[in-house]
Short mmCIF file of C-alpha atoms in Angstrom, two decimals:
data_model
loop_
_atom_site.label_atom_id
_atom_site.label_comp_id
_atom_site.label_asym_id
_atom_site.label_seq_id
_atom_site.Cartn_x
_atom_site.Cartn_y
_atom_site.Cartn_z
CA MET A 943 0.00 0.00 0.00
CA ASN A 944 1.32 3.44 -0.95
CA ILE A 945 1.43 6.39 1.41
CA VAL A 946 0.63 9.77 -0.15
CA TYR A 947 1.11 12.94 1.83
CA GLY A 948 -1.76 15.43 1.70
CA THR A 949 -0.71 19.07 1.74
CA ALA A 950 -4.03 20.71 2.66
CA ASN A 951 -2.62 21.79 6.01
CA PHE A 952 0.20 23.67 4.25
CA LYS A 953 -2.23 26.50 3.55
CA LYS A 954 -3.05 29.27 6.01
CA ASN A 955 -5.72 28.71 8.66
CA TYR A 956 -6.33 25.07 7.79
CA GLY A 957 -9.28 23.28 9.36
CA LEU A 958 -11.49 24.23 12.28
CA ASN A 959 -8.40 24.73 14.44
CA LYS A 960 -6.84 27.20 11.96
CA ILE A 961 -3.47 25.46 11.74
CA ASN A 962 -0.59 27.59 10.42
CA LEU A 963 2.63 25.76 9.60
CA SER A 964 5.82 27.71 9.06
CA ILE A 965 7.88 27.22 5.93
CA PHE A 966 10.58 25.61 8.09
CA GLN A 967 8.06 23.11 9.50
CA ILE A 968 6.80 22.25 6.02
CA ASN A 969 10.30 21.63 4.67
CA GLU A 970 11.10 19.48 7.72
CA ILE A 971 8.03 17.34 6.99
CA LEU A 972 9.03 16.99 3.33
CA LYS A 973 12.54 15.96 4.35
CA ILE A 974 11.19 13.18 6.59
CA LEU A 975 8.96 11.98 3.75
CA LYS A 976 11.91 11.74 1.37
CA ASN A 977 14.03 9.94 3.95
CA ASN A 978 11.28 7.35 4.34
CA GLY A 979 10.78 6.80 0.62
CA ILE A 980 7.44 8.65 0.44
CA LYS A 981 7.54 10.57 -2.81
CA SER A 982 3.90 11.35 -3.63
CA LEU A 983 2.06 14.53 -2.66
CA ASP A 984 -1.67 15.13 -2.90
CA THR A 985 -2.25 18.83 -3.39
CA ALA A 986 -4.21 21.64 -5.03
CA GLN A 987 -3.32 25.16 -6.11
CA THR A 988 -5.30 26.77 -3.30
CA TYR A 989 -3.12 25.09 -0.67
CA LEU A 990 0.21 26.62 -1.54
CA ASP A 991 0.31 29.87 -3.50
CA TYR A 992 1.69 32.18 -0.87
CA LYS A 993 4.68 29.96 -0.09
CA LYS A 994 5.51 28.56 -3.48
CA LYS A 995 9.04 29.94 -3.83
CA LYS A 996 10.32 28.65 -0.51
CA ILE A 997 9.12 25.07 -0.29
CA ASN A 998 11.31 22.23 -1.59
CA PHE A 999 9.05 20.09 -3.78
CA ASN A 1000 11.93 18.67 -5.82
CA ASN A 1001 11.71 14.97 -6.70
CA PHE A 1002 8.14 14.51 -5.51
CA LYS A 1003 5.36 13.02 -7.61
CA ILE A 1004 2.55 15.56 -7.70
CA TYR A 1005 -1.14 14.68 -7.68
CA SER A 1006 -3.22 17.81 -8.07
CA LYS A 1007 -6.85 18.81 -8.64
CA LEU A 1008 -8.75 20.92 -11.11
CA LYS A 1009 -10.16 24.01 -9.46
CA LYS A 1010 -13.95 24.34 -9.54
CA ILE A 1011 -15.14 25.34 -13.01
CA PRO A 1012 -16.77 28.80 -13.12
CA SER A 1013 -20.48 28.75 -13.90
CA LYS A 1014 -19.98 31.19 -16.78
CA ILE A 1015 -18.20 28.47 -18.77
CA LYS A 1016 -20.72 26.79 -21.05
CA LYS A 1017 -19.10 25.81 -24.36
CA TYR A 1018 -16.65 22.99 -25.02
CA ASN A 1019 -13.87 25.30 -26.28
CA GLU A 1020 -14.21 27.50 -23.19
CA LEU A 1021 -14.01 24.45 -20.96
CA LYS A 1022 -10.97 23.09 -22.76
CA GLU A 1023 -9.16 26.42 -22.51
CA TYR A 1024 -9.92 26.62 -18.78
CA VAL A 1025 -8.66 23.08 -18.04
CA TYR A 1026 -5.42 23.65 -19.97
CA GLN A 1027 -4.82 26.98 -18.25
CA GLU A 1028 -5.33 25.50 -14.80
CA LEU A 1029 -3.13 22.51 -15.60
CA GLU A 1030 -0.38 24.83 -16.84
CA LYS A 1031 -0.46 26.71 -13.52
CA ASP A 1032 0.34 23.47 -11.70
CA LEU A 1033 3.13 22.50 -14.09
CA ILE A 1034 4.74 25.92 -13.71
CA PHE A 1035 4.18 26.00 -9.95
CA TYR A 1036 6.06 22.72 -9.41
CA ASN A 1037 8.44 23.14 -12.36
CA ILE A 1038 7.55 19.75 -13.81
CA LYS A 1039 6.65 18.37 -17.23
CA ASN A 1040 3.63 16.36 -16.11
CA LEU A 1041 1.45 15.52 -13.14
CA SER A 1042 1.38 11.98 -11.78
CA GLY A 1043 -2.37 12.42 -11.33
CA TYR A 1044 -5.01 15.09 -11.96
CA TYR A 1045 -8.35 14.88 -10.17
CA ILE A 1046 -11.76 16.38 -10.69
CA HIS A 1047 -12.15 18.08 -7.31
CA ASP A 1048 -15.82 19.07 -7.45
CA THR A 1049 -18.15 16.35 -8.74
CA LYS A 1050 -20.75 19.01 -9.60
CA ASP A 1051 -18.44 19.80 -12.51
CA LEU A 1052 -19.01 16.26 -13.75
CA GLN A 1053 -22.75 16.76 -13.49
CA ARG A 1054 -22.49 19.77 -15.82
CA HIS A 1055 -19.57 18.80 -18.06
CA GLY A 1056 -18.95 15.07 -17.55
CA LYS A 1057 -18.59 13.87 -21.15
CA ASN A 1058 -16.63 16.93 -22.28
CA LEU A 1059 -14.31 16.75 -19.29
CA ASN A 1060 -13.65 13.11 -20.08
CA LEU A 1061 -12.68 14.01 -23.66
CA ILE A 1062 -10.40 16.80 -22.50
CA PHE A 1063 -8.71 14.77 -19.76
CA GLN A 1064 -8.15 11.84 -22.12
CA GLU A 1065 -6.53 14.23 -24.59
CA ILE A 1066 -4.27 15.67 -21.89
CA LYS A 1067 -3.30 12.18 -20.81
CA LYS A 1068 -2.51 11.22 -24.40
CA LYS A 1069 -0.22 14.26 -24.61
CA LYS A 1070 1.54 12.93 -21.47
CA LEU A 1071 0.84 16.09 -19.46
CA ILE A 1072 -0.83 13.88 -16.85
CA LYS A 1073 -0.22 10.22 -16.15
CA LYS A 1074 -3.46 9.29 -14.36
CA ILE A 1075 -6.98 10.71 -14.36
CA GLY A 1076 -8.90 10.85 -11.11
CA ILE A 1077 -12.02 11.88 -9.20
CA SER A 1078 -12.05 13.10 -5.61
CA PHE A 1079 -15.30 11.86 -4.07
CA TYR A 1080 -17.12 13.18 -1.02
CA ASN A 1081 -20.19 10.92 -1.07
CA LEU A 1082 -19.45 7.73 -2.96
CA GLU A 1083 -23.03 6.44 -2.87
CA LYS A 1084 -24.37 9.51 -4.69
CA GLU A 1085 -21.37 10.29 -6.87
CA MET A 1086 -20.30 6.87 -8.11
CA LYS A 1087 -22.58 7.32 -11.13
CA TYR A 1088 -20.07 9.74 -12.66
CA LEU A 1089 -17.70 6.86 -13.37
CA LYS A 1090 -20.00 5.94 -16.26
CA THR A 1091 -19.07 9.05 -18.24
CA PHE A 1092 -15.70 10.00 -16.76
CA LYS A 1093 -13.17 7.19 -17.21
CA ALA A 1094 -10.98 7.51 -14.15
CA ASP A 1095 -7.76 5.62 -13.43
CA LEU A 1096 -7.90 6.42 -9.74
CA VAL A 1097 -10.23 7.84 -7.13
CA GLN A 1098 -9.83 9.13 -3.61
CA VAL A 1099 -12.64 8.66 -1.12
CA PRO A 1100 -13.27 9.60 2.53
CA PHE A 1101 -12.41 6.65 4.75
CA ASN A 1102 -11.60 6.30 8.42
CA PHE A 1103 -12.53 3.90 11.20
CA LEU A 1104 -15.95 5.57 11.57
CA LEU A 1105 -16.73 4.43 8.02
CA TYR A 1106 -15.53 0.86 8.44
CA LYS A 1107 -18.89 -0.57 7.37
CA GLN A 1108 -19.68 -3.56 5.19
CA ASN A 1109 -22.04 -1.65 2.90
CA TYR A 1110 -19.44 1.04 2.22
CA ILE A 1111 -16.68 -1.49 1.59
CA ALA A 1112 -19.03 -3.33 -0.80
CA ARG A 1113 -19.49 -0.12 -2.83
CA LEU A 1114 -15.74 0.34 -2.95
CA GLN A 1115 -15.39 -3.18 -4.28
CA GLU A 1116 -17.67 -2.19 -7.17
CA VAL A 1117 -15.23 0.59 -8.01
CA LYS A 1118 -12.28 -1.77 -7.69
CA LYS A 1119 -13.81 -4.12 -10.27
CA LYS A 1120 -13.51 -1.30 -12.82
CA ASN A 1121 -9.70 -1.56 -12.52
CA ILE A 1122 -9.56 1.78 -10.69
CA LYS A 1123 -7.02 2.43 -7.93
CA ILE A 1124 -8.57 3.68 -4.69
CA PHE A 1125 -6.95 5.95 -2.12
CA ALA A 1126 -8.30 6.63 1.37
CA ARG A 1127 -8.40 10.26 2.46
CA SER A 1128 -9.85 12.17 5.43
CA ILE A 1129 -8.45 9.40 7.61
CA TYR A 1130 -8.30 11.69 10.67
CA LEU A 1131 -11.05 14.21 9.78
CA GLN A 1132 -8.68 17.18 10.09
CA GLY A 1133 -7.29 15.59 13.26
CA PHE A 1134 -10.58 15.35 15.17
CA LEU A 1135 -10.52 11.55 15.29
CA LEU A 1136 -7.38 11.77 17.41
CA TYR A 1137 -9.07 13.98 20.02
CA ASN A 1138 -10.88 12.78 23.10
CA TRP A 1139 -14.57 12.76 22.22
CA PHE A 1140 -15.43 15.71 24.50
CA ARG A 1141 -12.93 17.97 22.69
CA ILE A 1142 -14.74 17.59 19.37
CA PRO A 1143 -16.93 20.65 18.65
CA LYS A 1144 -20.51 20.17 19.82
CA LYS A 1145 -21.87 21.04 16.40
CA LEU A 1146 -20.33 17.74 15.20
CA ASP A 1147 -22.58 15.85 17.60
CA ILE A 1148 -22.83 12.59 15.63
CA ILE A 1149 -19.02 12.40 15.45
CA ARG A 1150 -18.78 13.16 19.18
CA SER A 1151 -21.21 10.40 20.13
CA SER A 1152 -19.56 7.90 17.78
CA MET A 1153 -16.12 8.70 19.16
CA LYS A 1154 -17.41 8.14 22.69
CA ILE A 1155 -18.41 4.62 21.65
CA VAL A 1156 -14.98 4.04 20.09
CA GLU A 1157 -13.23 5.19 23.26
CA ASN A 1158 -15.45 2.99 25.41
CA HIS A 1159 -14.11 0.05 23.38
CA GLY A 1160 -10.62 0.85 24.62
CA TYR A 1161 -9.35 3.17 21.88
CA ASN A 1162 -8.90 6.09 24.24
CA SER A 1163 -5.41 7.35 23.40
CA LYS A 1164 -3.92 9.02 20.36
CA THR A 1165 -1.63 6.05 19.71
CA LYS A 1166 -4.49 3.56 19.82
CA LYS A 1167 -6.59 5.71 17.50
CA ILE A 1168 -3.76 5.95 14.98
CA LEU A 1169 -3.39 2.16 15.08
CA LEU A 1170 -7.16 1.81 14.70
CA THR A 1171 -7.04 4.13 11.69
CA ILE A 1172 -4.21 2.20 10.03
CA ASN A 1173 -5.85 -1.16 10.66
CA ALA A 1174 -9.23 -0.03 9.37
CA VAL A 1175 -7.62 0.95 6.06
CA LYS A 1176 -5.46 -2.17 5.83
CA GLN A 1177 -8.12 -4.67 6.96
CA SER A 1178 -10.64 -3.35 4.46
CA ASN A 1179 -8.42 -4.98 1.78
CA ILE A 1180 -9.63 -2.45 -0.75
CA PHE A 1181 -7.18 0.46 -0.85
CA ASP A 1182 -4.10 0.96 -3.00
CA GLY A 1183 -2.92 3.71 -0.69
CA MET A 1184 -3.82 6.22 1.97
CA ILE A 1185 -3.44 9.98 2.05
CA ILE A 1186 -2.05 11.16 5.36
CA SER A 1187 -1.32 14.56 6.84
CA CYS A 1188 0.45 15.64 10.03
CA ASN A 1189 0.92 19.04 11.60
CA PHE A 1190 4.36 18.40 13.04
CA LYS A 1191 7.34 16.18 12.24
CA LYS A 1192 6.93 14.36 15.57
CA GLU A 1193 3.41 13.30 14.53
CA LEU A 1194 4.68 12.12 11.16
CA ARG A 1195 7.42 10.00 12.70
CA GLN A 1196 4.91 8.49 15.12
CA PHE A 1197 2.58 7.55 12.28
CA LEU A 1198 5.36 5.94 10.25
CA ASP A 1199 6.52 3.90 13.26
CA LEU A 1200 2.98 2.67 13.95
CA TYR A 1201 2.27 2.00 10.26
CA ASN A 1202 4.95 -0.67 10.18
CA LYS A 1203 3.56 -2.57 13.17
CA LYS A 1204 1.76 -5.82 12.34
CA ASN A 1205 -1.39 -6.41 14.35
CA TYR A 1206 -5.02 -7.34 13.84
CA PHE A 1207 -7.98 -5.57 15.45
CA ASP A 1208 -11.54 -6.81 15.83
CA LEU A 1209 -13.39 -3.99 14.07
CA SER A 1210 -16.86 -5.51 13.99
CA PHE A 1211 -18.25 -3.01 16.51
CA LEU A 1212 -17.63 -0.15 14.05
CA ASP A 1213 -20.32 -1.46 11.70
CA ASN A 1214 -22.96 -0.33 14.21
CA LEU A 1215 -21.98 3.35 14.29
CA ARG A 1216 -24.63 5.69 12.88
CA ILE A 1217 -22.25 7.77 10.78
CA LYS A 1218 -23.25 8.86 7.26
CA PHE A 1219 -21.18 10.43 4.50
CA THR A 1220 -22.76 13.82 5.11
CA ASP A 1221 -21.64 13.72 8.76
CA ILE A 1222 -17.95 13.69 7.82
CA ASP A 1223 -18.06 16.17 4.94
CA PRO A 1224 -15.97 19.20 6.02
CA ARG A 1225 -17.82 21.37 3.49
CA ARG A 1226 -20.88 21.10 5.75
CA TRP A 1227 -19.03 22.14 8.93
#
């Protein structure tokens, strides 16, 4: 299984806790990744603009995302011009000849432009400006239909121990049968899954109550929750990789140490949690 590092927390005021990493901290994280053979970054233009000249992205494989398509774009030629312009920004930003992967970030764009976006992305791939075509899902059950018109090589989907449910894993297996690589993201929900349940904001009440159940099963420390996270992804037997993110180099080293441990957890109790996709969608927070 591949580990991909997600750079969302490299931007200013990330998440509900408004994390702000210094350029020094970011470069320290990237150095640890390189030293541990992790060479893939999951990113987007909006994460990094204000620091672009001072961060060492050399020798990383870059997986980026198409920014939401403006509503004023209607015609095919306008759409094609927009996609190429946005792609070029990424190539210039990272000083590379191609992206390892390029995702549709907002599935509403596929609702409006699905067939045309597929044509454009296939053309870009043929020109070797991108190696893989992807979709970033938020609600797999509602959005899986877009795979009929947009021929993706890879997808990333929200997955963490709260979503370790047989019905969800069954839907992921349907995707897998299409010869599509699947990556787990939102594995910590911006870090909230590592908190004690009472520290989670009250407005996220369903997550709070679910985490209380998890802690009552013995997963009441940060270390145990990280192990639970890792095992939920591994024991699902469905993912080609996971997208991780850490705020400090100490956290990253801890994750890498725990990732290499071999253990098996009984996760059957997680299937009874009342979590839905909409409950873990940060756009609704």
